[in-house]
Backbone as a ProteinNet text record, in pm:
[ID]
protein_1_A
[PRIMARY]
MAQSSKREQLLQAAVVLFARKGFHGVGIDSISEKAGVTKKTLYHHFKSKDELILAALRYYDERFRNDFMKAIEARTTNPVERLLVVFDVVEEWFRKDDFYGCMFVGAMGEYPDEGSPIRSFCQEAKGLMLGYIKHLVEKSQLQRADQLSQQIILLLEGAITMAQVNNSSFSAVYAKKAVEVLIGDLQVPVNKISKTI
[TERTIARY]
8194.8	8292.1	8414.6	8377	8462.1	8563.9	8505.3	8595.8	8692.1	8654.2	8735	8854.2	8816.2	8917	9025	8968.2	9071.6	9161.6	9101.4	9181.2	9283	9262.4	9352.5	9458.2	9432.7	9525.5	9633.4	9573.6	9666.5	9757.2	9694.5	9770.3	9880.9	9851.8	9936.5	10056.8	10025.2	10129.8	10210.6	10149.5	10225.8	10328.2	10287.9	10374.7	10487	10471.1	10584.3	10673.4	10626.9	10704.8	10791.4	10724.7	10776.6	10887.4	10868.2	10965.8	11094.9	11066.1	11184.2	11260.3	11179.4	11246.9	11243.7	11179.4	11160.5	11038.7	10996.7	10877.3	10897.4	11006.4	11023.9	11054	11121.1	11162.3	11061.6	10933	10808.9	10707	10667.5	10573.4	10425.5	10331.4	10202.2	10180.9	10251.1	10221.6	10261	10388.1	10436.5	10330.4	10274.4	10172.4	10056.9	10003.2	9876.2	9900.8	10021.5	10051.8	10054.9	10133.2	10158.2	10021.3	9935.9	9805.5	9710.4	9730.5	9639.6	9531.9	9542.4	9435.2	9475.4	9382.8	9406	9441.7	9509.2	9550	9418.9	9322.9	9188.3	9120.9	9150.9	9106.3	9176.5	9306.7	9403	9359.3	9326	9288.1	9143.7	9076.9	8940.5	8946.4	9047.8	9062	9167.6	9255.6	9347.7	9377	9364.4	9359.3	9497.6	9603.5	9724.3	9827.7	9949.2	10054.1	10075	10087.7	10113.7	9997.8	9871.7	9774.9	9770.5	9817	9840	9952.5	10057.1	10171.7	10109.8	10053.9	10008.9	9911.9	9835.7	9737.1	9817.9	9920.9	10002.7	10075.5	10128.6	10206.6	10109.8	9985.7	9880.9	9848.8	9839	9798.5	9912.6	10037.1	10150	10171.7	10148.5	10192.4	10076.2	9952.2	9850.8	9869.7	9919.6	9934.8	10072.4	10181	10304.6	10306.7	10249.1	10242.4	10158.6	10044.5	9960.7	10027.3	10094.2	10164.4	10284.7	10333.5	10468.5	10418.6	10317.1	10274.6	10210.8	10135.4	10098	10201.8	10314.3	10420.5	10488.8	10508.2	10570.1	10477.5	10356.9	10265.7	10239.3	10239.6	10230.2	10341.6	10460.6	10586.1	10608.5	10532.7	10550.4	10464.4	10411.4	10322.7	10389.5	10521.7	10599.7	10645	10594.9	10636.5	10788.4	10875.4	11022.4	11064.2	11028.1	11079.8	11034.2	10918.7	10871.5	10959.5	11019.8	11134.1	11228.3	11271.2	11370.2	11329.7	11206	11147.6	11127.3	11104.7	11103.7	11213.6	11340.2	11459.6	11463.3	11397.7	11385.9	11287.1	11183.2	11081.6	11147.9	11219	11282.1	11391.2	11455.5	11569.8	11508.6	11387.2	11318.9	11279.2	11235.9	11195.6	11324.8	11432.2	11555	11596.1	11562.8	11599.7	11507.1	11399	11302.9	11354.3	11314.5	11352.2	11320.6	11199.7	11133	11160.6	11272.2	11325.3	11408	11371.5	11439.9	11469.1	11449.6	11476.5	11336.7	11348.4	11220.3	11169.3	11039.2	10974.9	10945.3	10926.2	10914.5	11018.7	11132.8	11260.9	11300.9	11267.8	11288.6	11200.6	11075.7	10983	11016.2	11068.6	11112	11235.4	11314.4	11435.2	11389.7	11286.2	11242.2	11149.8	11077.8	10989.3	11042.9	11138.2	11205.9	11126.4	11036.1	10988.2	10892.7	10900.6	10829.7	10681	10638.6	10494	10428.1	10513.7	10459.1	10375	10251	10166.2	10235.6	10306.4	10379.3	10477.8	10561.4	10667.2	10581.5	10479.7	10409.3	10357.2	10297.5	10241.7	10363	10474.9	10578.3	10621.5	10622.6	10667.2	10557.8	10438.7	10337.4	10355.5	10377.5	10387.7	10503.2	10618.7	10718	10688.7	10607.9	10554.8	10471.4	10382.9	10307.8	10395.5	10510.8	10587.5	10659.9	10696.7	10757.2	10658.3	10531.4	10421.6	10406.8	10414	10397	10527.4	10648.4	10763.8	10747.4	10690.6	10684.3	10570.3	10467.3	10369.5	10439	10527.9	10581.6	10671.5	10733.6	10832.3	10746.2	10635.5	10558.7	10489.9	10452.9	10402	10503.5	10624	10736.6	10771.2	10728	10743.6	10896.4	10972.1	11107.3	11130.1	11231.9	11249.7	11272.1	11262.1	11300.6	11240.3	11103.4	11038	11059.7	11053.7	11064.3	11208.6	11308.2	11435.7	11475.5	11418.1	11443.6	11366.5	11248.8	11171.4	11257.1	11309.5	11393.2	11519.9	11573.7	11682.3	11670.1	11559.2	11518.2	11468.8	11400.2	11350	11485.7	11579.8	11700.4	11784.7	11778.7	11847.5	11770.5	11640.5	11556	11580.1	11579	11591.4	11724.6	11825.9	11966.6	11988.4	11927.7	11929.1	11865	11756.3	11686.3	11776	11840	11936.9	12059.9	12126.9	12238.9	12201.6	12084.5	12050	12035.4	11981.1	11975.1	12100.5	12195	12313.3	12415.8	12412.1	12485.7	12430.4	12310.3	12232.8	12249	12235	12250.1	12158.2	12130.7	12038.5	12098.4	12233.1	12311.2	12289.4	12253.9	12230.9	12105.2	12009.6	11924.2	11972.8	12069.9	12128.5	12196.6	12283.7	12366.3	12268	12162.1	12070.9	12006.8	11964.7	11908.2	12005.1	12127.8	12230.8	12240.2	12227.6	12233.6	12122	12012.1	11883.4	11883.9	11954.8	11966.9	12059.1	12163.4	12246.9	12170.8	12092	12013.1	11910.1	11846.3	11756.2	11827.8	11949	12026.4	12078.7	12101.8	12137.5	12038.9	11908.3	11787.9	11756.4	11853.2	11845.3	11740.6	11719.9	11632.4	11714.2	11749.3	11828.8	11738.4	11777.6	11699.4	11699.8	11794.5	11792.5	11713	11657.8	11581.5	11447.3	11397.4	11262.1	11146.8	11068.6	10950.2	10859.8	10798.9	10707.2	10586.7	10565.2	10422.6	10408.3	10506.1	10509.7	10366.1
7746.9	7816.6	7714.6	7594	7491.5	7457.5	7441.3	7415.9	7525.5	7658.1	7764	7765.7	7728.9	7727	7621.7	7512.6	7403.6	7440.9	7500.9	7538.9	7653.6	7735.6	7825.2	7772.1	7672.2	7605.5	7542	7479.4	7415	7513.8	7638.5	7727.7	7784.4	7813.1	7859.3	7765.5	7645	7540.6	7516.4	7530.9	7513.5	7623.4	7756.7	7873.7	7852.8	7806.3	7800.8	7700.5	7576	7469.9	7496.9	7559.2	7591.1	7692.5	7785.6	7905	7838.9	7744	7696.1	7600.7	7509	7387.7	7372.5	7467	7465.7	7383.5	7384.7	7315.5	7171.4	7128.1	7004	6906.8	6981.9	6921.8	6898.4	6939.2	6935.2	6838.3	6729.3	6638.9	6664.4	6620.5	6632.7	6593.6	6481.5	6422.8	6523	6588.7	6706.5	6819.8	6854.6	6965	6942.8	6820.4	6783.4	6773.2	6705.4	6691.1	6823.9	6920	7057	7121.1	7103.6	7182.7	7117.7	6991	6924.7	6863.7	6827.8	6777.2	6641.4	6565.7	6448.3	6479.4	6382.6	6390	6394.2	6333.8	6330.1	6469.2	6543.2	6686.3	6771.7	6752.9	6829.2	6815.6	6688.3	6660.9	6711.1	6727.1	6784.7	6936.6	6982	7145.7	7165.2	7073.4	7093.9	6967	6968.4	6832.1	6781.1	6865.2	6832	6914.2	6870.7	6943.2	7074.2	7075.8	7199.9	7303.1	7244.8	7343.1	7397.7	7327	7379.2	7471.7	7452.3	7536.9	7676.2	7667	7797.1	7880.9	7811.6	7870.8	7920.7	7857.8	7895.6	8028.7	8037.2	8144.7	8268.7	8251.4	8353.5	8414.8	8313.4	8345.3	8427	8391.8	8454.7	8597.3	8605.6	8723.8	8834.2	8807.1	8902	8944.4	8866.2	8906.2	8983.8	8928.3	8998.4	9131.2	9138.7	9277.2	9377.2	9324.4	9415.9	9467.7	9369.9	9421.6	9508.5	9481.1	9565.6	9709.1	9730.1	9854.3	9926.8	9856.1	9919	9976.7	9889	9926.5	10056.9	10059.3	10184.6	10308.3	10290.8	10400.3	10459.6	10376	10402.6	10485.9	10499.2	10562.5	10698.4	10737.5	10862.9	10887.3	11019.5	11058.6	11112.4	11127.6	11200	11099.5	11121.2	11024.9	10987.4	11079.5	11061.7	10989.1	11016.6	10938.4	10800	10770.8	10636.2	10545.6	10607.5	10529.1	10474	10552.6	10512.6	10415.9	10446.3	10365.5	10204.4	10184.2	10058.2	9983.6	10040.4	9959.8	9940.3	10034.9	10018.5	9892.6	9886.8	9782.2	9643.5	9625.9	9506	9472.5	9569.4	9541.5	9462.9	9522.9	9443.3	9305.4	9288.4	9158.6	9060.5	9107.6	9028.7	8984.2	9059.7	9036.2	8924	8884.7	8798.5	8653	8573.4	8440.2	8355	8395.9	8321	8385.2	8457.3	8511.2	8398.6	8360.3	8255.7	8298.9	8435.3	8490	8499	8522.1	8530.8	8410.7	8391.5	8270.9	8239.2	8366.8	8362.2	8328.1	8382	8343	8189.4	8148.6	8007.1	7921.4	7964.5	7890.3	7891.8	7992.7	8013.3	7910.8	7905.6	7818.6	7672.2	7632	7491.3	7461.6	7566.3	7548.3	7629.2	7591.2	7684.2	7695	7600.3	7593.4	7739.7	7797.3	7920.4	7897	7774.3	7737.1	7716.7	7709.4	7657.3	7774.1	7737.9	7843.1	7894.1	7810.2	7854.2	7968.6	7930.7	8038	8168.1	8147.1	8266.6	8353.9	8294.5	8373.8	8443	8374.4	8443.8	8563.3	8551	8667.2	8789.3	8741.4	8827.9	8904.1	8835.5	8893.4	8990.7	8958.4	9044.8	9176.5	9160.5	9265	9363.6	9314.8	9395.7	9467.5	9409.1	9479.9	9596	9560.2	9675.9	9791.4	9752.5	9853.4	9932.9	9885.4	9951.1	10052.1	9999.1	10085.6	10215.1	10173.9	10276.8	10375	10321.3	10414.4	10519.9	10473.8	10552.4	10659.6	10616.3	10700	10812.2	10770.7	10877.9	10984.1	10923.9	11011.9	11115.5	11077.1	11172.4	11272.4	11254.3	11355.5	11377.3	11269.1	11268.3	11240.4	11282.7	11266.3	11119.7	11088.7	10954.4	10834.4	10842.4	10747.3	10614.5	10571.1	10441.3	10388.7	10460.8	10428.8	10411.3	10498.6	10498.6	10390.3	10350.4	10233.8	10108.9	10101.9	9976.4	9958.3	10080.4	10083.5	10051.3	10102.1	10075.7	9924.6	9872.7	9730.9	9641.3	9680.5	9600.7	9604.2	9713.2	9723.7	9641	9650.8	9569.7	9415.2	9369.6	9236.4	9188.1	9274.4	9226.1	9240.4	9327.4	9323.8	9203.9	9161.1	9040.3	8913.4	8919.3	8794	8787.1	8913.7	8913.1	8892.1	8937.8	8906.4	8749.9	8679.8	8538	8481.1	8522.2	8459	8486.1	8607.6	8638	8639.3	8606.4	8587.7	8711.1	8821	8957.2	9053.1	9159.9	9269	9388.1	9384.3	9505.5	9540.3	9448.9	9472.5	9573.7	9580.6	9690.8	9812.4	9828.3	9960.5	10009.1	9924.3	9961.9	10000.2	9925.3	9953.6	10086	10117.9	10241.7	10352	10353.9	10451.7	10469.3	10363.3	10366	10447.4	10420.9	10502.6	10651.2	10670.8	10814.9	10881	10811.2	10869.3	10899.1	10796.3	10804.7	10921.6	10940.6	11040.2	11184	11182.5	11312.6	11344.1	11245.3	11278.6	11334.4	11313.8	11381.2	11515.3	11567.6	11692.7	11719.5	11601.8	11614.7	11580.5	11692.2	11674.2	11592.9	11476.3	11381.8	11433.6	11499.1	11555.3	11673.5	11733.1	11845.1	11835	11723	11690.8	11770.1	11839.8	11888.5	11795.4	11821.8	11726.8	11744.2	11844.8	11881	11849	11765.1	11738.2	11656.4
10749.6	10828.8	10854.7	10897.3	10950.3	10825.1	10708.3	10599	10567.9	10583.9	10554.3	10657	10786	10899.6	10854.5	10809.6	10793.8	10669.5	10561.4	10458.1	10492.7	10577	10620.3	10710.6	10786.7	10872	10776	10675.1	10579.2	10496	10467.7	10397.9	10495.8	10608.6	10712.8	10731.4	10757.7	10775.7	10654.4	10539.8	10407.7	10379.2	10419.4	10402.5	10502.9	10632.2	10727.2	10674.4	10625.7	10584.2	10460.6	10353.9	10236.1	10247.7	10338.3	10347.3	10410.3	10507.3	10576.3	10502.6	10438.3	10383.5	10232	10174.1	10010.3	9971.6	9856.3	9787	9770.2	9718.3	9685.7	9823.6	9907	10019.9	10138.6	10105.6	10204.1	10151.4	10223.1	10168.4	10232.1	10177.7	10191.4	10343.6	10384.2	10516.3	10618.1	10600.7	10683.1	10695.5	10585.9	10590.9	10671.6	10631.7	10707.3	10854.4	10891.6	11030.6	11104.4	11034.4	11093.8	11102.4	11005.3	11018.2	11116.9	11145.3	11237.2	11173.2	11034.6	10968	10896.3	10853	10784.3	10635.2	10574.8	10428.9	10343.8	10390.4	10326.2	10324.9	10431.6	10439.6	10350.4	10345.3	10258.5	10102.5	10073.2	9933.9	9901.9	10008.2	9989.9	9942	9989.2	9969.2	9847.2	9826.4	9726.1	9645	9512.3	9435.9	9422	9439.7	9420.2	9496.1	9511.3	9590.4	9508.2	9378.4	9302.6	9323.1	9335	9363.3	9512.7	9597.3	9734.9	9735.1	9664.1	9658.8	9602.2	9487.8	9430.6	9527.5	9591.1	9691.2	9803.7	9846.4	9960	9914.7	9783	9743.4	9737.2	9686	9690.3	9825	9907	10047.6	10111.1	10094.5	10155.4	10084.3	9954.6	9884.6	9945.6	9946.7	9989.7	10119.3	10206.4	10347.2	10362.4	10306.3	10307.4	10252.4	10125.4	10061.2	10137.1	10200.9	10275.9	10393.5	10465.2	10589.5	10558.7	10437.3	10414.1	10370.9	10294.3	10254.6	10385.2	10466.4	10597.7	10670.4	10704.1	10781.5	10716.7	10591.8	10532.6	10556.7	10513.4	10520.4	10667.6	10749.4	10899.7	10961.1	10904.6	10942	10895.9	10783.2	10732.1	10617.3	10606.2	10487.8	10387	10396.4	10299.3	10198	10070.4	9966.1	9943.2	9945.5	9930.7	10048.5	10171.8	10291.7	10288.4	10225.7	10217.7	10142.6	10032.3	9956.9	10048.9	10140	10236.1	10347.8	10378.4	10496.5	10440.8	10330.3	10265.5	10328.5	10333.3	10386.2	10524	10604.8	10742.2	10773	10684.4	10714.6	10675.3	10564	10527.1	10626.2	10676.9	10788	10898.7	10936.6	11056.7	11016.1	10897.3	10848.9	10851.9	10808.1	10793	10940.9	11045.9	11178.2	11245.3	11188.8	11244.1	11233	11324.3	11325.9	11213	11153.5	11039	10903.2	10901.2	10765.2	10704.9	10577.4	10505.2	10367.6	10337.6	10207.1	10145.2	10011.6	9931.2	9881.4	9930.9	9894.1	9740.2	9676.3	9536.7	9462.8	9487.4	9432.8	9446.3	9563.6	9597.8	9504.6	9498.4	9411.7	9253.3	9210	9073.1	9054.9	9152.7	9130.8	9135.4	9207.3	9207.5	9095.2	9030.3	8913.2	8795.2	8730.8	8622.3	8507	8473.7	8341	8336.3	8216.8	8185.4	8174.8	8144.9	8147.9	8274.4	8380.2	8521	8575.3	8615.9	8686.2	8813.3	8884.3	9007.4	8975.9	8869.4	8836.1	8783.5	8699.4	8642.8	8756	8868.4	8973.4	9046.7	9059.2	9141.5	9062.9	8925.9	8844.6	8860.1	8861.8	8906.5	9033.8	9134.3	9263.7	9267.7	9196.5	9164.8	9107.9	9004.6	8938.1	9015.1	9106.7	9192.6	9294.9	9346.6	9427.9	9354.2	9233.6	9146.4	9128.6	9104.5	9085.5	9208.7	9319.7	9455.9	9470	9440	9436.8	9350.6	9222.7	9113.1	9160.5	9231.9	9278.4	9377.8	9469	9562.2	9485.6	9399.2	9314.9	9248.9	9186.6	9114.6	9217.4	9330.7	9432	9483.1	9471.7	9523.8	9424.9	9294.9	9191.7	9155.6	9179.6	9133.9	8991.4	8916.9	8786.5	8748.2	8621.4	8572.9	8654.3	8677.8	8772.2	8730.6	8598.4	8562.8	8602.6	8554.9	8596.4	8732.6	8823.9	8961.9	9025.5	8976.9	9030.3	9022.6	8905.8	8863.7	8944.1	8979.6	9057.8	9194	9249.5	9387.1	9395.5	9306.8	9328.4	9313.9	9237.5	9211.2	9349.3	9404	9547	9653.5	9641.4	9731.5	9717.4	9599.9	9575	9610.6	9586.9	9624.5	9784.9	9847.7	9996.4	10053.3	9988.2	10031.3	10025	9905.7	9867.3	9977.9	9977.7	10077.9	10211.7	10266.4	10398	10410.2	10316.3	10325.7	10318.5	10235.4	10208.7	10330.3	10388.9	10494.4	10634.1	10629.5	10780.4	10856	10783.3	10841.1	10791	10856.5	10811.2	10765.3	10755.9	10714.1	10565.4	10485.1	10346.6	10327.3	10415.4	10420	10438.8	10526.4	10566	10441.7	10376.9	10259.2	10138.3	10135.5	10004.4	10033.1	10160.8	10191	10160.2	10194.8	10169.8	10006.7	9934.9	9797.5	9731.3	9796.3	9746.9	9778.6	9899.6	9932.8	9822.9	9780.9	9676.6	9547.6	9507.2	9379.2	9387.2	9516.9	9528.7	9531.4	9587.9	9585.8	9452.2	9370.7	9224.2	9153	9208	9133.8	9196.8	9266	9317.4	9435.7	9515.4	9629.1	9744.9	9826.9	9939.3	10052.4	10068.9	10148.8	10299	10353.4	10497.9	10505.7	10393.5	10405.4	10331.3	10330	10265.8	10342.3	10261.1	10322.6	10376.3	10490.5	10551.3	10483.2	10394.5	10338.6	10196.9	10138.5	9995	9971.7
[MASK]
+++++++++++++++++++++++++++++++++++++++++++++++++++++++++++++++++++++++++++++++++++++++++++++++++++++++++++++++++++++++++++++++++++++++++++++++++++++++++++++++++++++++++++++++++++++++++++++++++++++

């Protein structure tokens, strides 16, 4: 139990530091200090910094995606409305003090080699998010599900990037309006969505 607790402390500390300062910009000393453990303890749980980075990304992905989906699904049971609520949830994320942009995009920028396990995991995490958006689109029974899923994920990724660049949450509002237009083009009047779909 104690070992698991120390490991989680290290992962939590790593996520905070990597999000704020990047991956190459954070040393093992900083992580162990923030976690309140020795370097020996860190290396007991992780054989290398790359192994710690990969574990931290997995830890972050699992929690972020789970919280993201729960937040969306708690607000409405209507499948079409959930496609719009996605952008309400990210707008709240953009307003938080600990928003530093997408950790996976940051990691891929610092680990550009296609063979890198870190880059591969980030691509996998992005694929899982696309899968969730596609699931929402399919539940909504809108036409051209594949195309619409790709359009929505493009707007979502763009909103995240612009929120980081401009230090503003407005990109989520604009992206949501664009999704309303896309849905409207598919002959679904957003303002008259049945609550019983």
